[in-house]
Amino acid sequence: MPLSVGISGANVHDSQALVPLVQGIPPVRSHRGPRRRRPAELHADKGYDYAHLRRWLSARGIRHWIARKGMDSSQRLGRHRWVVERTISWLAGCRRLHRRYERKPEHFLAFTSIACTLICLRRLTS
């Protein structure tokens, strides 16, 4: 299920969106103990292989598996990447999001948030 959603321009590198997305994750209720305010682990591809991102994640106690440029193969993340690809395909099923009709980014973000809410509702009711 999508925990946090954000939009950016097509000319913005993916690594610049990591910090706001992780900070935007709301507290998640668990069965025992206090609410979790951060994810336990993060899987990312080679686009996020930067030392400052690794340090930022480690400082917050988030275990990370980020493929290293020139060293790791892209095949290792395939078993975790399908979750992201599946969620993107669910969002692509929303006709309004398939092609961006809104001029203001706030409106497009609102429709994306509504679509994520519908995805969560469908997952919880099935």
mmCIF file of N, CA, C and O in Angstrom, residues 1-2 86-97 111-126:
data_model
loop_
_atom_site.group_PDB
_atom_site.id
_atom_site.type_symbol
_atom_site.label_atom_id
_atom_site.label_comp_id
_atom_site.label_asym_id
_atom_site.label_seq_id
_atom_site.Cartn_x
_atom_site.Cartn_y
_atom_site.Cartn_z
ATOM 1 N N MET A 1 0.843 -1.183 0.000
ATOM 2 C CA MET A 1 0.000 0.000 0.000
ATOM 3 C C MET A 1 0.886 1.242 0.000
ATOM 4 O O MET A 1 1.918 1.264 0.655
ATOM 5 N N PRO A 2 0.467 2.264 -0.704
ATOM 6 C CA PRO A 2 1.264 3.499 -0.708
ATOM 7 C C PRO A 2 1.189 4.204 0.637
ATOM 8 O O PRO A 2 0.110 4.473 1.154
ATOM 9 N N ARG A 86 3.852 -2.672 -9.148
ATOM 10 C CA ARG A 86 2.436 -3.002 -9.034
ATOM 11 C C ARG A 86 1.635 -1.782 -8.618
ATOM 12 O O ARG A 86 0.571 -1.498 -9.166
ATOM 13 N N THR A 87 2.143 -1.020 -7.656
ATOM 14 C CA THR A 87 1.433 0.167 -7.188
ATOM 15 C C THR A 87 1.352 1.216 -8.292
ATOM 16 O O THR A 87 0.313 1.870 -8.461
ATOM 17 N N ILE A 88 2.411 1.372 -9.056
ATOM 18 C CA ILE A 88 2.390 2.326 -10.173
ATOM 19 C C ILE A 88 1.375 1.890 -11.226
ATOM 20 O O ILE A 88 0.670 2.718 -11.808
ATOM 21 N N SER A 89 1.264 0.585 -11.466
ATOM 22 C CA SER A 89 0.276 0.122 -12.440
ATOM 23 C C SER A 89 -1.142 0.344 -11.920
ATOM 24 O O SER A 89 -2.056 0.635 -12.701
ATOM 25 N N TRP A 90 -1.362 0.225 -10.601
ATOM 26 C CA TRP A 90 -2.672 0.545 -10.040
ATOM 27 C C TRP A 90 -2.995 2.021 -10.242
ATOM 28 O O TRP A 90 -4.116 2.382 -10.573
ATOM 29 N N LEU A 91 -2.002 2.891 -10.043
ATOM 30 C CA LEU A 91 -2.221 4.318 -10.255
ATOM 31 C C LEU A 91 -2.454 4.633 -11.726
ATOM 32 O O LEU A 91 -3.231 5.531 -12.058
ATOM 33 N N ALA A 92 -1.802 3.898 -12.619
ATOM 34 C CA ALA A 92 -1.988 4.119 -14.047
ATOM 35 C C ALA A 92 -3.387 3.703 -14.490
ATOM 36 O O ALA A 92 -3.877 4.146 -15.530
ATOM 37 N N GLY A 93 -4.038 2.855 -13.703
ATOM 38 C CA GLY A 93 -5.399 2.461 -14.019
ATOM 39 C C GLY A 93 -6.404 3.578 -13.815
ATOM 40 O O GLY A 93 -7.520 3.512 -14.327
ATOM 41 N N CYS A 94 -6.039 4.602 -13.090
ATOM 42 C CA CYS A 94 -6.919 5.755 -12.907
ATOM 43 C C CYS A 94 -6.785 6.652 -14.127
ATOM 44 O O CYS A 94 -5.704 7.172 -14.414
ATOM 45 N N ARG A 95 -7.873 6.805 -14.835
ATOM 46 C CA ARG A 95 -7.837 7.523 -16.110
ATOM 47 C C ARG A 95 -7.389 8.964 -15.938
ATOM 48 O O ARG A 95 -6.686 9.510 -16.772
ATOM 49 N N ARG A 96 -7.776 9.576 -14.844
ATOM 50 C CA ARG A 96 -7.439 10.984 -14.624
ATOM 51 C C ARG A 96 -5.923 11.163 -14.439
ATOM 52 O O ARG A 96 -5.369 12.212 -14.742
ATOM 53 N N LEU A 97 -5.241 10.142 -13.918
ATOM 54 C CA LEU A 97 -3.803 10.244 -13.666
ATOM 55 C C LEU A 97 -2.966 9.757 -14.836
ATOM 56 O O LEU A 97 -1.761 9.984 -14.875
ATOM 57 N N PHE A 111 -5.478 14.662 -6.718
ATOM 58 C CA PHE A 111 -6.055 13.502 -7.399
ATOM 59 C C PHE A 111 -5.209 12.248 -7.186
ATOM 60 O O PHE A 111 -5.737 11.144 -7.052
ATOM 61 N N THR A 112 -3.902 12.407 -7.105
ATOM 62 C CA THR A 112 -3.034 11.265 -6.821
ATOM 63 C C THR A 112 -3.276 10.745 -5.408
ATOM 64 O O THR A 112 -3.322 9.537 -5.183
ATOM 65 N N SER A 113 -3.468 11.647 -4.459
ATOM 66 C CA SER A 113 -3.762 11.230 -3.085
ATOM 67 C C SER A 113 -5.108 10.524 -2.998
ATOM 68 O O SER A 113 -5.252 9.535 -2.263
ATOM 69 N N ILE A 114 -6.092 11.002 -3.744
ATOM 70 C CA ILE A 114 -7.390 10.326 -3.771
ATOM 71 C C ILE A 114 -7.249 8.924 -4.353
ATOM 72 O O ILE A 114 -7.832 7.963 -3.840
ATOM 73 N N ALA A 115 -6.466 8.794 -5.414
ATOM 74 C CA ALA A 115 -6.254 7.474 -6.013
ATOM 75 C C ALA A 115 -5.549 6.534 -5.036
ATOM 76 O O ALA A 115 -5.908 5.351 -4.937
ATOM 77 N N CYS A 116 -4.568 7.040 -4.292
ATOM 78 C CA CYS A 116 -3.888 6.207 -3.289
ATOM 79 C C CYS A 116 -4.842 5.802 -2.174
ATOM 80 O O CYS A 116 -4.773 4.681 -1.669
ATOM 81 N N THR A 117 -5.738 6.712 -1.790
ATOM 82 C CA THR A 117 -6.737 6.387 -0.782
ATOM 83 C C THR A 117 -7.661 5.279 -1.270
ATOM 84 O O THR A 117 -7.990 4.353 -0.525
ATOM 85 N N LEU A 118 -8.065 5.343 -2.527
ATOM 86 C CA LEU A 118 -8.913 4.293 -3.098
ATOM 87 C C LEU A 118 -8.180 2.952 -3.163
ATOM 88 O O LEU A 118 -8.771 1.901 -2.918
ATOM 89 N N ILE A 119 -6.889 2.982 -3.466
ATOM 90 C CA ILE A 119 -6.098 1.754 -3.487
ATOM 91 C C ILE A 119 -6.049 1.138 -2.087
ATOM 92 O O ILE A 119 -6.250 -0.064 -1.916
ATOM 93 N N CYS A 120 -5.820 1.973 -1.082
ATOM 94 C CA CYS A 120 -5.793 1.473 0.302
ATOM 95 C C CYS A 120 -7.144 0.920 0.710
ATOM 96 O O CYS A 120 -7.227 -0.131 1.356
ATOM 97 N N LEU A 121 -8.232 1.596 0.318
ATOM 98 C CA LEU A 121 -9.571 1.121 0.656
ATOM 99 C C LEU A 121 -9.846 -0.238 0.015
ATOM 100 O O LEU A 121 -10.368 -1.135 0.665
ATOM 101 N N ARG A 122 -9.475 -0.389 -1.249
ATOM 102 C CA ARG A 122 -9.692 -1.671 -1.928
ATOM 103 C C ARG A 122 -8.880 -2.791 -1.291
ATOM 104 O O ARG A 122 -9.338 -3.919 -1.181
ATOM 105 N N ARG A 123 -7.660 -2.480 -0.888
ATOM 106 C CA ARG A 123 -6.819 -3.512 -0.254
ATOM 107 C C ARG A 123 -7.348 -3.905 1.111
ATOM 108 O O ARG A 123 -7.245 -5.068 1.496
ATOM 109 N N LEU A 124 -7.902 -2.958 1.846
ATOM 110 C CA LEU A 124 -8.391 -3.252 3.195
ATOM 111 C C LEU A 124 -9.746 -3.962 3.178
ATOM 112 O O LEU A 124 -10.053 -4.702 4.101
ATOM 113 N N THR A 125 -10.560 -3.716 2.159
ATOM 114 C CA THR A 125 -11.879 -4.345 2.112
ATOM 115 C C THR A 125 -11.869 -5.690 1.401
ATOM 116 O O THR A 125 -12.843 -6.420 1.478
ATOM 117 N N SER A 126 -10.816 -6.030 0.729
ATOM 118 C CA SER A 126 -10.801 -7.339 0.025
ATOM 119 C C SER A 126 -10.159 -8.413 0.856
ATOM 120 O O SER A 126 -9.635 -8.275 1.875
#
